[in-house]
Coordinates of C-alpha atoms and ligand atoms in Angstrom, one line a residue:
Chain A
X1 CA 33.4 47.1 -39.7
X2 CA 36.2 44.7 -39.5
X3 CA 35.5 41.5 -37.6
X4 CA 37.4 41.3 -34.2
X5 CA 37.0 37.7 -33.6
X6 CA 38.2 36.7 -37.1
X7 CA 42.1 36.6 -36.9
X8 CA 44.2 39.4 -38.7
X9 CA 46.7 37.4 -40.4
X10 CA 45.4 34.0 -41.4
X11 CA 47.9 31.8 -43.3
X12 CA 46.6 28.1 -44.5
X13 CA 49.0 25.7 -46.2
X14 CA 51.1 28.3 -47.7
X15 CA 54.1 27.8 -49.9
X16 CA 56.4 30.5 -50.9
X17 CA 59.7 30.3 -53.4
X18 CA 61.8 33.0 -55.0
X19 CA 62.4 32.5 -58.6
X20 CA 65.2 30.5 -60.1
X21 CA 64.9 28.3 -56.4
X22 CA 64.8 24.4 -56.5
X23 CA 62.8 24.2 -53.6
X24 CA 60.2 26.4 -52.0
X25 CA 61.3 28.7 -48.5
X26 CA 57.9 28.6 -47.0
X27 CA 56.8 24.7 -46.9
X28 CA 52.9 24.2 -46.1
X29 CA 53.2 27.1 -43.6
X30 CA 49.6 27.6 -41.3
X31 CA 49.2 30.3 -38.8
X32 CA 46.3 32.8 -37.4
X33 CA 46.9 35.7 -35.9
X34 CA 44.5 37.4 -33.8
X35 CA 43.6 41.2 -33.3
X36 CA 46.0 42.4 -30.7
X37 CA 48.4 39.4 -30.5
X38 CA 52.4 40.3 -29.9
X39 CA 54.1 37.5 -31.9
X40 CA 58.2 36.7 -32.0
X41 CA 58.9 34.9 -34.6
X42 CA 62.7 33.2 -34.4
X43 CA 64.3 30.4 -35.8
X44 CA 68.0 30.2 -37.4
X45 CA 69.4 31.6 -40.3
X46 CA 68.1 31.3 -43.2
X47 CA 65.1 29.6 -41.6
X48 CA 62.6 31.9 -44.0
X49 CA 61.5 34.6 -41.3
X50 CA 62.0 37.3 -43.3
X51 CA 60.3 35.5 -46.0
X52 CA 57.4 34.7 -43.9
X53 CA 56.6 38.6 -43.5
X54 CA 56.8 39.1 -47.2
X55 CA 54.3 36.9 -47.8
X56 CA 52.1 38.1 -45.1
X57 CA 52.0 41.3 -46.6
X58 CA 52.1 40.3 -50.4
X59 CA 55.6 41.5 -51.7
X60 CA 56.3 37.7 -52.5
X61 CA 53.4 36.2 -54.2
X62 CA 52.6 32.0 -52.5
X63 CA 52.4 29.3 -55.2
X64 CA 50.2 27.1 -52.9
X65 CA 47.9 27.8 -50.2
X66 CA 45.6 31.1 -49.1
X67 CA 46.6 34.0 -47.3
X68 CA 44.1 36.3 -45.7
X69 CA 45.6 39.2 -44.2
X70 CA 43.7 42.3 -42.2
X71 CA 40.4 40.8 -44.2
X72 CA 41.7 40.4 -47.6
X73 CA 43.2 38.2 -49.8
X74 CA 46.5 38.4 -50.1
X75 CA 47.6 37.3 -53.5
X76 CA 44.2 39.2 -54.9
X77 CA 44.7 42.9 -52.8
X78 CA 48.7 43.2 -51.7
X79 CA 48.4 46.5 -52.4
X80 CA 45.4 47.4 -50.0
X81 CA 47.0 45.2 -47.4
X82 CA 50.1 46.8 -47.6
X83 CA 48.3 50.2 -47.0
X84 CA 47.0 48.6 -43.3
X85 CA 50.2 46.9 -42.9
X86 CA 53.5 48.4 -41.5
X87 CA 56.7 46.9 -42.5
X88 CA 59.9 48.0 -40.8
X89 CA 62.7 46.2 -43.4
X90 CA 65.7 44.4 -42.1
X91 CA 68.3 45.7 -44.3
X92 CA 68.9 48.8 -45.6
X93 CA 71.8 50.9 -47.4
X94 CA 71.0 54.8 -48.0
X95 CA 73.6 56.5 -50.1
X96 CA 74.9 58.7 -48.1
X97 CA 73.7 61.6 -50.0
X98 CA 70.7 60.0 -50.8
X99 CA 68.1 63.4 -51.5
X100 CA 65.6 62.8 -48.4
X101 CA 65.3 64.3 -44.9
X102 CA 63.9 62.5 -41.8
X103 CA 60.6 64.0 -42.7
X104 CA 60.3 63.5 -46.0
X105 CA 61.0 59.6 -45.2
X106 CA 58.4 59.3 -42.5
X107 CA 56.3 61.0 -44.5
X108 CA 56.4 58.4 -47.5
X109 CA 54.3 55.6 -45.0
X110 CA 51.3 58.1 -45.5
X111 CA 52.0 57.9 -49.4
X112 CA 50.4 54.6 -50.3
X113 CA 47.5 55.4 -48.4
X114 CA 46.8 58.5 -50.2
X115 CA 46.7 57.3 -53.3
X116 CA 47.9 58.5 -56.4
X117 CA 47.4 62.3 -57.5
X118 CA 46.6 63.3 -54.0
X119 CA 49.1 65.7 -52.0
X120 CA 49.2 65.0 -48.3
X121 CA 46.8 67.3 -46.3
X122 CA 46.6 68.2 -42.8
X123 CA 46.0 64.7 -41.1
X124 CA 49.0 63.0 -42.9
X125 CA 51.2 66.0 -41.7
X126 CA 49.9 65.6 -37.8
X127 CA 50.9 61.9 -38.6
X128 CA 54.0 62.0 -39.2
X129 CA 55.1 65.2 -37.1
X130 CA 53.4 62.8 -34.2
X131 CA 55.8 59.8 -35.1
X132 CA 58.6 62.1 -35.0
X133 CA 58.0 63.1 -31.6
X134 CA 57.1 59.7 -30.7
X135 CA 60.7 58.3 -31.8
X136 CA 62.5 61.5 -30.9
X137 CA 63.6 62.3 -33.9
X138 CA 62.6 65.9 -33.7
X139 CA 66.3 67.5 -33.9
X140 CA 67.3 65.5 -36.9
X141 CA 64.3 65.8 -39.1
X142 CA 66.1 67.9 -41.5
X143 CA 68.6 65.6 -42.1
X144 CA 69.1 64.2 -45.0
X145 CA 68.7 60.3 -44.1
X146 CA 71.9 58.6 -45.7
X147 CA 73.8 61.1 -43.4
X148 CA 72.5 59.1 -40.1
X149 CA 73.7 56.4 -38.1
X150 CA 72.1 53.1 -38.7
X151 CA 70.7 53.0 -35.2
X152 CA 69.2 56.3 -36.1
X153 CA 68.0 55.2 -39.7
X154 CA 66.1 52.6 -38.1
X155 CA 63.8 54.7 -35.6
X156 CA 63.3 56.4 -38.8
X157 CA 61.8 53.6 -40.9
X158 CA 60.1 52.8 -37.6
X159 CA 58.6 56.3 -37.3
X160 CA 57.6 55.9 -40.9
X161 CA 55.9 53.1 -40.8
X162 CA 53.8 54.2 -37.1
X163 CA 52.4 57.3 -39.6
X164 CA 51.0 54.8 -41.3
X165 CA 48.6 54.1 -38.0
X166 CA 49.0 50.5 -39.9
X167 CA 46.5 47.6 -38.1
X168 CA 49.2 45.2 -38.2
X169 CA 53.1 46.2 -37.6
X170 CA 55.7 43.7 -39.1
X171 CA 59.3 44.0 -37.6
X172 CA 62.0 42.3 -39.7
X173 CA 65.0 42.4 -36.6
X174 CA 64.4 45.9 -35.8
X175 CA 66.8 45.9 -32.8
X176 CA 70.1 44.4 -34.8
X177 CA 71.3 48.3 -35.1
X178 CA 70.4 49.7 -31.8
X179 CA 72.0 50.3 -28.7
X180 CA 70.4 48.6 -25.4
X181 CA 69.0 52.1 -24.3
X182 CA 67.2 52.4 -27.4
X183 CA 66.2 49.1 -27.4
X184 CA 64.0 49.4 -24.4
X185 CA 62.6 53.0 -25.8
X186 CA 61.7 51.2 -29.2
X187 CA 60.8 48.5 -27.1
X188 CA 57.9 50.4 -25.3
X189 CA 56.8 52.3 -27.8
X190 CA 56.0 49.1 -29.3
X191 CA 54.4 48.1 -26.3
X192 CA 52.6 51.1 -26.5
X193 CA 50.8 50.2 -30.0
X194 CA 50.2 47.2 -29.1
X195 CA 48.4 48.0 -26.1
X196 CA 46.4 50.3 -28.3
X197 CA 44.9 47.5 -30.6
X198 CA 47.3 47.0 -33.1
X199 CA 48.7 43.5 -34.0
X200 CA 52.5 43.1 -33.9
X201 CA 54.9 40.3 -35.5
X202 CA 58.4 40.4 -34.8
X203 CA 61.3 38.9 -35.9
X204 CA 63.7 39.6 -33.4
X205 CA 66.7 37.9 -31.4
X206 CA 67.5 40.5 -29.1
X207 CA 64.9 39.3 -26.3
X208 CA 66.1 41.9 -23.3
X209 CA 63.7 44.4 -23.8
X210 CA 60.4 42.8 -24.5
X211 CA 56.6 44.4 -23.3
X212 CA 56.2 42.3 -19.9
X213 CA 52.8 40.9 -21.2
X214 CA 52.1 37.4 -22.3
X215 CA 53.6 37.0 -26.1
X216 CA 53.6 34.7 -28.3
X217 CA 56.5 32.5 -29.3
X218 CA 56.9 31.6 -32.9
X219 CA 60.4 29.7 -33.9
X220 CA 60.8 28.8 -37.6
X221 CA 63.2 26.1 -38.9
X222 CA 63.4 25.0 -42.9
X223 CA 60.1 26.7 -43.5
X224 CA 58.1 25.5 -41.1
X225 CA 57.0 26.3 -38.0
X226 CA 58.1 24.3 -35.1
X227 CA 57.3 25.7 -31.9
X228 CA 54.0 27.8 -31.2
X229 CA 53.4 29.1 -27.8
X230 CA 52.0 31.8 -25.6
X231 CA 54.2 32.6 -22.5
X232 CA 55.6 35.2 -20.5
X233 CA 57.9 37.8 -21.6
X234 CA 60.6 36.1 -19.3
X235 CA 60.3 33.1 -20.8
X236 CA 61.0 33.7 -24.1
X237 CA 64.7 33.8 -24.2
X238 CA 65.1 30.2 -22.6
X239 CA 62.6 29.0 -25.3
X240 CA 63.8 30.4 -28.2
X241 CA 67.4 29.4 -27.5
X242 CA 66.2 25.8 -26.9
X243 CA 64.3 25.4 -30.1
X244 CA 67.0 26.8 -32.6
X245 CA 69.3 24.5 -31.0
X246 CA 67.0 21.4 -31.6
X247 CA 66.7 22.6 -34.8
Chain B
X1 CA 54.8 81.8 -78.5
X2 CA 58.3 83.8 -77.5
X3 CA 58.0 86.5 -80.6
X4 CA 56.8 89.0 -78.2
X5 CA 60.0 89.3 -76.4
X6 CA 62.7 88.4 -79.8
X7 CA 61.8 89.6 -82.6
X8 CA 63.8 87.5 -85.1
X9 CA 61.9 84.6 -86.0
X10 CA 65.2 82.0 -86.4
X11 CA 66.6 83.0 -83.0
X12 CA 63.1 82.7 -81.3
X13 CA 61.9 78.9 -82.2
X14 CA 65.7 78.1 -81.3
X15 CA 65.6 79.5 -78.1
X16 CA 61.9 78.4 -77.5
X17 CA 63.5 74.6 -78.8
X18 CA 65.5 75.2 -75.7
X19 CA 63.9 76.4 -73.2
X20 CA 61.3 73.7 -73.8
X21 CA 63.1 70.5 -74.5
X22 CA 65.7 71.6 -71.6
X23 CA 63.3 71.6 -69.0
X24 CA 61.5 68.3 -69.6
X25 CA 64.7 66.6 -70.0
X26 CA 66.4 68.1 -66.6
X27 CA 63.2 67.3 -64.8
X28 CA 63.0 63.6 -65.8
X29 CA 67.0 63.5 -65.8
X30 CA 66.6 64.1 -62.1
X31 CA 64.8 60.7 -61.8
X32 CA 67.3 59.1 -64.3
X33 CA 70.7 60.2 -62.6
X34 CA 69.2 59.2 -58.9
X35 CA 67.6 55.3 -60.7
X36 CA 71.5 55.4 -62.1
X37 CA 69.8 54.4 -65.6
X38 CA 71.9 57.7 -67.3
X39 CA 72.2 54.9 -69.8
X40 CA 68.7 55.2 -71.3
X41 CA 70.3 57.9 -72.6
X42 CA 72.1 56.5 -75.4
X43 CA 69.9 53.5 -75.6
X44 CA 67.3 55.8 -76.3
X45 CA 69.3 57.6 -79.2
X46 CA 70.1 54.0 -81.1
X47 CA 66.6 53.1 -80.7
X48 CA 65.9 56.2 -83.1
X49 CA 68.7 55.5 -85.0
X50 CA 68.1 51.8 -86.0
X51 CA 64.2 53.1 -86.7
X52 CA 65.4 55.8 -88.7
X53 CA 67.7 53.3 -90.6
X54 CA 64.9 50.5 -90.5
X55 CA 62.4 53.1 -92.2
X56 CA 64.7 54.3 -95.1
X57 CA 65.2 50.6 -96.1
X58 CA 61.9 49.9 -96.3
X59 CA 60.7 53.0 -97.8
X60 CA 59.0 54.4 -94.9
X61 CA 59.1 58.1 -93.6
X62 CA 62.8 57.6 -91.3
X63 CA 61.3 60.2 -89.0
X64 CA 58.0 58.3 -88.2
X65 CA 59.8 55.2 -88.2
X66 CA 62.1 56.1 -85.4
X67 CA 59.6 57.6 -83.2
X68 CA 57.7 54.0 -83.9
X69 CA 60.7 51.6 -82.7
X70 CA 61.6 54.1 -80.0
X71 CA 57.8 53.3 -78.5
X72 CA 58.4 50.1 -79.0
X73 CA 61.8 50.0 -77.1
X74 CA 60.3 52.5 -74.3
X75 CA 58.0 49.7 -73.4
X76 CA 60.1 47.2 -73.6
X77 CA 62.0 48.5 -71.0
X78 CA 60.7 48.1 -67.6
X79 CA 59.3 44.8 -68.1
X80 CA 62.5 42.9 -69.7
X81 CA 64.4 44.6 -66.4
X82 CA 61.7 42.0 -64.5
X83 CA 62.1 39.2 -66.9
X84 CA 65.5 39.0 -66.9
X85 CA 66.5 39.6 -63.2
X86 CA 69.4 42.2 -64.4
X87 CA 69.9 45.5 -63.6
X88 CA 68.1 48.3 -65.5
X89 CA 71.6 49.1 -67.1
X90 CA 72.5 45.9 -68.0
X91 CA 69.7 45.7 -70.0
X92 CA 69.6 49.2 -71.1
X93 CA 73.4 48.2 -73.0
X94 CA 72.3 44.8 -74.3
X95 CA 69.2 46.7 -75.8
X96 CA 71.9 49.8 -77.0
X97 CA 73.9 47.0 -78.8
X98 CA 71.3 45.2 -80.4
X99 CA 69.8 49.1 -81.8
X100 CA 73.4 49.7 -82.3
X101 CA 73.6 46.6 -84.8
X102 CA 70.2 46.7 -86.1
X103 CA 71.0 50.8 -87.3
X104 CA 74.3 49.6 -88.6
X105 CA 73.3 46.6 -90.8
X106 CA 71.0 48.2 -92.6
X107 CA 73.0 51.6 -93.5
X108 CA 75.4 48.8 -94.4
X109 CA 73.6 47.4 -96.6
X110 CA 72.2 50.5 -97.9
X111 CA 75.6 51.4 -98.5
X112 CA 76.3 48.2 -100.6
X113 CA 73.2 49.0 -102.8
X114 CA 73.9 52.4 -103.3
X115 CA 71.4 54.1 -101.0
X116 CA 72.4 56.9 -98.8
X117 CA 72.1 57.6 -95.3
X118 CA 72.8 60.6 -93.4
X119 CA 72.4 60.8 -89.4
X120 CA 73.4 63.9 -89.0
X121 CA 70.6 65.4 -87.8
X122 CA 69.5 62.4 -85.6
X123 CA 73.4 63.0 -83.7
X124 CA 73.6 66.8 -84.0
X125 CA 70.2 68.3 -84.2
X126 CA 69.3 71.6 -85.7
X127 CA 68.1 73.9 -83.5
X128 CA 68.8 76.8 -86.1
X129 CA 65.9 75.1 -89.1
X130 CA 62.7 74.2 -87.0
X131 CA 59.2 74.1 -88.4
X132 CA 56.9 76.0 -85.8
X133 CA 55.3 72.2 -85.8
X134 CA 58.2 70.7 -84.2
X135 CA 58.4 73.4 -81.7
X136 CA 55.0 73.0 -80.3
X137 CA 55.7 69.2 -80.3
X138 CA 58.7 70.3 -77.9
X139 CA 55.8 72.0 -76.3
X140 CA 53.4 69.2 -75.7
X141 CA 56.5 66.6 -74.7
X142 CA 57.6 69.2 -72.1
X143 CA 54.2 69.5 -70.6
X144 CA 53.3 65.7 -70.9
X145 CA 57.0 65.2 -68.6
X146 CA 56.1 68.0 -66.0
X147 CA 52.5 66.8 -65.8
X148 CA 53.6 63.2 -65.5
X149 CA 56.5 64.5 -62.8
X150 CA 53.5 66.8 -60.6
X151 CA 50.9 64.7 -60.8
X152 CA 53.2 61.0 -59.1
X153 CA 55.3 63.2 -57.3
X154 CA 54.9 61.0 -54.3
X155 CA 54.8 57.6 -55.9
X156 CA 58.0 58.6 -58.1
X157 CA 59.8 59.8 -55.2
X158 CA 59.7 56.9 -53.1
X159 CA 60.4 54.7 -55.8
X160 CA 63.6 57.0 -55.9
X161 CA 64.0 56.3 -52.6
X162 CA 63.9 52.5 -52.0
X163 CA 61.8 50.3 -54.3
X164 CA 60.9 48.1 -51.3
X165 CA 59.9 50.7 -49.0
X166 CA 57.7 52.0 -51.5
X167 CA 56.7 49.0 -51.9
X168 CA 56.0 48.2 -48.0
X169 CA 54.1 51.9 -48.2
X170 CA 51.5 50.2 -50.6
X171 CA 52.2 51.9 -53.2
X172 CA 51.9 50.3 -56.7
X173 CA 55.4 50.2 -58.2
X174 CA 55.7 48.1 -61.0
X175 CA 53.0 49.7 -63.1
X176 CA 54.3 53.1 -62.1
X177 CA 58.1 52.2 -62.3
X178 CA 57.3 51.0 -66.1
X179 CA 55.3 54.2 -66.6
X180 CA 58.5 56.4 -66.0
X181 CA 61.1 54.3 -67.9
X182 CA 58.4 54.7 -70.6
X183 CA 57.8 58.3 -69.8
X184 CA 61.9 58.5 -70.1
X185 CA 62.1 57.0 -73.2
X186 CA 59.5 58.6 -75.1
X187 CA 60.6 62.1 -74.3
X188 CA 64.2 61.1 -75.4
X189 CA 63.2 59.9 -78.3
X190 CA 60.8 62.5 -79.4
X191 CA 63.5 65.3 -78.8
X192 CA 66.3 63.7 -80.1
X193 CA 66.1 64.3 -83.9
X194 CA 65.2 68.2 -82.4
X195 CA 67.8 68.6 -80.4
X196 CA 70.5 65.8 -81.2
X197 CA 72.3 63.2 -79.1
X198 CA 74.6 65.4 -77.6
X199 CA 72.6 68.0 -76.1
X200 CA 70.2 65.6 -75.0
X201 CA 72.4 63.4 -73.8
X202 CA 73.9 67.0 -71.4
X203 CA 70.5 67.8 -70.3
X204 CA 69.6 64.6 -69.2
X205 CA 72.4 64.5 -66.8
X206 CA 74.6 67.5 -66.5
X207 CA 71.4 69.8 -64.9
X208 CA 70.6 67.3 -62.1
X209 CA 74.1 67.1 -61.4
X210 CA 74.5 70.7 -60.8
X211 CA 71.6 70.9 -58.7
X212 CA 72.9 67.8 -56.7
X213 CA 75.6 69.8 -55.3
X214 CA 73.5 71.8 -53.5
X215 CA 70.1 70.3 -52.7
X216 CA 69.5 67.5 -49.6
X217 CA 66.1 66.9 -51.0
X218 CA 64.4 65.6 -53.8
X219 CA 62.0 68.6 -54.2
X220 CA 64.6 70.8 -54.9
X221 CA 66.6 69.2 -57.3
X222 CA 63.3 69.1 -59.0
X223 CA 62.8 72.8 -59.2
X224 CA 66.6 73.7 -59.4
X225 CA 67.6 71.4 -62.2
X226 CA 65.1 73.1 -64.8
X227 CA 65.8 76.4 -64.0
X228 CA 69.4 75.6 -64.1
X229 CA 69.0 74.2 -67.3
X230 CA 66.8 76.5 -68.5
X231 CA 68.7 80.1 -67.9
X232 CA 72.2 77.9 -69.5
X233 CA 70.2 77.0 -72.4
X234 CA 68.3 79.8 -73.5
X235 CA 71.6 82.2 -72.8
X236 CA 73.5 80.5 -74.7
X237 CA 71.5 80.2 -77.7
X238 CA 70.8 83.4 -77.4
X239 CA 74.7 84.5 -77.2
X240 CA 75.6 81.7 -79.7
X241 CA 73.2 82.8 -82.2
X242 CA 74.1 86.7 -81.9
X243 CA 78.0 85.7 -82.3
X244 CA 77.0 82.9 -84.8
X245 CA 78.8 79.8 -83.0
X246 CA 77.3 76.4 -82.8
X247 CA 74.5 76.5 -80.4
X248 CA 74.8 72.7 -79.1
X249 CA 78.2 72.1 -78.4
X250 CA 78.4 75.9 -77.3
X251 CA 75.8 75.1 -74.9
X252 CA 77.0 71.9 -73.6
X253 CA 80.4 73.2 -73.3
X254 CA 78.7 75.9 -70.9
X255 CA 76.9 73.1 -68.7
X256 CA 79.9 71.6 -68.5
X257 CA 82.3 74.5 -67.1
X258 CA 79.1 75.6 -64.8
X259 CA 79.3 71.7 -63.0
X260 CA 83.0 72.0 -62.3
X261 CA 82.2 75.5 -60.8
X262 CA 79.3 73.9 -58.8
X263 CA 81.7 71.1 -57.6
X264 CA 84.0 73.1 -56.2
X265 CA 81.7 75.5 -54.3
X266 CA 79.2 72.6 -53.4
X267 CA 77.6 72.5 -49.9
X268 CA 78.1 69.0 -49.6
X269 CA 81.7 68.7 -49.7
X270 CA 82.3 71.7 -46.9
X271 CA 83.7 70.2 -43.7
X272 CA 83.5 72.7 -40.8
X273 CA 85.9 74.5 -39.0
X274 CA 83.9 75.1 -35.6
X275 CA 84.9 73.6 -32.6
X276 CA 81.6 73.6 -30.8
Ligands
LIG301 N1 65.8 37.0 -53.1 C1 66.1 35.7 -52.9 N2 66.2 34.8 -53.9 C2 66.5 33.5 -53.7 N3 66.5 33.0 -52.5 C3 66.4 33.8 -51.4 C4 66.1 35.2 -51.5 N4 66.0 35.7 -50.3 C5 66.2 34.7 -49.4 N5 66.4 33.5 -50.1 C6 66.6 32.2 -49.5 O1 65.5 31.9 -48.7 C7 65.9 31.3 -47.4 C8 65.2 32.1 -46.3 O2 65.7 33.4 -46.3 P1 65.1 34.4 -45.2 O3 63.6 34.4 -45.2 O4 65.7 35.7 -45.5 O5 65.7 33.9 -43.9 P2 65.7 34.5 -42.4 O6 65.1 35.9 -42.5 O7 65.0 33.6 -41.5 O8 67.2 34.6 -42.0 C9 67.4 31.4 -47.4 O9 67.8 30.0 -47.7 C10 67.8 32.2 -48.6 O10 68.9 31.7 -49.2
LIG302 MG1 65.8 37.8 -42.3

């Protein structure tokens, strides 16, 4: 049984750097998460937000520090962290004739928890058929992917990544290619999973369509974190404006 | 294994040579053309080249030798693509040069002694002389490459996909990744001094390309491009032999006319003439 008072995501003194860098991103980085929480992380350009999420769930391994994510080590078990984490990526290209539909892409989320030399059964078919629906996706599921708008080919990593029915959701900027209507659907769907137990961190600066429940505001700068604060939905623009300025 | 159906021993191993070694090399030239690494293709050939050369100049068996440096090469692969931060092709041509070099210094200098070196076989292949041994080798490579293929279907496919997605998904890439350019490799180079360059070098790409035209999802160029590949090859070996052309270039000439004819009627270039 996982322990609910522990928190999911449980960062101490981390350092991250990409190869061939001077200097590290991620610069003696702390943070705990608990079960539940609905984090915004901001913070300039360039400020290591996206690198922050990467090392949360293991794709870029720390050079100093411990990471314990979901109730594992990080740098010891990416691979089973990454199975109870969701990651919606920030940038994305699909050749346009790239050989997947809809479905076969939402699919993929249930892949890694499979496991190798296992075909996907009943459950991981309801999964994803159910995070079709849930993102409305339903009349283009045949489509090839690369042949989608990039509004569209977001709701689709999105939907891939809720099949998962991950523990903890990381959102690289998943509003930058969507329209304000869809906004506030992705917006409450996210809501939604969050009210149903699962953590979420955000990196987002599109603050207009946020759940109205307390979040918490994260704002990066350099590597660090500067600014680390509950408040209300309402709030948060205001906040996050007047930090990456100080910054 | 085919004598049942053709009775004439020569024409059946060649058309059993190409019925096997096309299907193993359309399936995993599926994976190659959508990777873009078509390059492993060639690389794969020097590799077997400069072993074969590297074998005769030491005295070894050339044909043992190859397969040895083309292992070595094969596993080489994936991990110098991580060590060197490059793209899988620019490494694939440094590695082709280097083979490249490596097969020509020593013919070279064979040459200057006076030994003799004929690559014929290693470019051409000779579909027409095969020992039932290399026939059922052509057997087990096929089966190892549609094995591999069925059994990481999923993991292969979403490395296809997006390596970081896959990635994201949990799934383990870099071990698998590795395990498919060495998969890749292997099967090239095992076929190649059965088959030759050329026709290797058509089946790796020429099938999937064909099959492209017309399928929006991985799954089917997976089926289509073997049985594309298959029906070409075995038809026309089989008219090649009766008429007595060359098999090989007959049969990439064939692939080749059969992808122009797929271009032009592919589904994916139709626009659509309705107004609602
Ligand atoms: N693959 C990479 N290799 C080297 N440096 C990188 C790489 N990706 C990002 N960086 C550097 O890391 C810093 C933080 O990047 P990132 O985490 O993407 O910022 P953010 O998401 O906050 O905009 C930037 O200075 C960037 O130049
Ligand atoms: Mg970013």
């Amino acid at each position: 049984m996982k322990d609910v008072n522990s928190p999911i995501i449980s960062l101490k003194d981390i350092y991250t750097a990409y190869e061939g860098a001077e200097f590290p991103v991620i610069s003696g980085l702390s943070l705990e998460i608990g079960h539940g929480e609905f984090v915004i992380v901001g913070g300039p350009n360039g400020a290591g937000k996206t690198t922050l999420l990467e090392s949360v769930n293991g794709m870029l391994p720390l050079t100093h520090g411990t990471a314990h994510v979901c109730g594992m080590d990080v740098s010891r078990n990416g691979d089973a962290v990454r199975k109870k984490t969701g990651y919606v990526i920030q940038s994305f290209a699909f050749d346009p004739f790239t050989p997947f539909t809809v479905e076969n892409v939402v699919m993929m989320g249930r892949y890694g928890i499979l496991g190798c030399f296992k075909k996907p059964g009943e459950e991981d078919y309801r999964a994803t058929e159910e995070s079709i629906k849930l993102l409305g996706l339903e009349d283009i599921s045949e489509k090839p992917i690369g042949t989608l708008s990039g509004g569209q080919q977001q709701k689709v990593l999105i939907a891939q990544n809720l099949a998962k029915k991950p523990d903890l959701l990381l959102l690289d900027e998943p509003f930058s290619n969507l329209d304000l209507c869809t906004r506030e659907f992705v917006s409450d769907i996210l809501k939604d999973i969050s009210s149903k137990g699962c953590t979420v961190l955000m990196v987002s600066h599109a603050f207009d369509a946020l759940p109205d429940k307390d979040v918490r505001i994260v704002v990066m700068d350099r590597g660090c974190i500067n600014f680390d604060e509950f408040c209300h939905a309402t709030e948060v623009k205001d906040i996050v404006r007047k930090m990456s300025a100080v910054a | 294994m085919l004598e049942f159906l053709i009775p004439n021993n020569i024409v059946c191993h060649a058309v059993e040579a190409m019925l096997f070694a096309s299907i193993a090399c359309s399936i995993l030239g599926v994976i190659i053309t959508q990777l873009k690494i078509s390059s492993i293709g060639f690389t794969m050939a020097h590799a077997a080249f400069a072993g074969a050369a590297c074998g005769m100049f030491f005295g070894f068996d050339p044909r043992i030798s190859a397969v040895a440096v083309s292992i070595m090469i094969a596993l080489l692969i994936g991990p110098l693509t991580d060590l060197a931060k490059m793209p899988e092709d620019t490494v694939l041509g440094v590695l082709f040069g280097m083979l490249m070099a490596v097969a020509v210094f020593f013919i070279a200098y064979m040459q200057y002694v006076g030994k003799g070196f004929n690559a014929n076989s290693l470019l051409f292949g000779d579909v027409i002389s095969l020992y039932r041994e290399e026939i059922y080798a052509l057997v087990i490579i096929s089966f190892m490459a549609v094995i591999f293929v069925v059994l990481l279907y999923k993991e292969i496919s979403a490395i296809i996909f997006n390596k970081k997605v896959a990635e994201a998904a949990g799934i383990k890439v870099k071990p698998i990744y590795y395990a498919l350019l060495f998969m890749i490799a292997f099967t090239v180079a095992l076929s190649l001094n059965i088959v030759g360059g050329l026709l290797l070098y058509v089946w790796l790409i020429t099938p999937a390309a064909i099959a492209y035209q017309f399928m929006f999802d991985v799954k089917g160029l997976f089926i289509m491009a073997p049985v594309v590949a298959a029906v070409i090859s075995v038809s026309s070996a089989v008219v090649g032999l009766e008429y007595s052309l060359p098999v090989g270039p007959l049969t990439a000439v064939v692939f080749s006319v059969v992808f122009i004819i797929a271009v032009i009627f592919s589904r994916k270039r139709k626009v659509t003439s309705r107004k609602h």
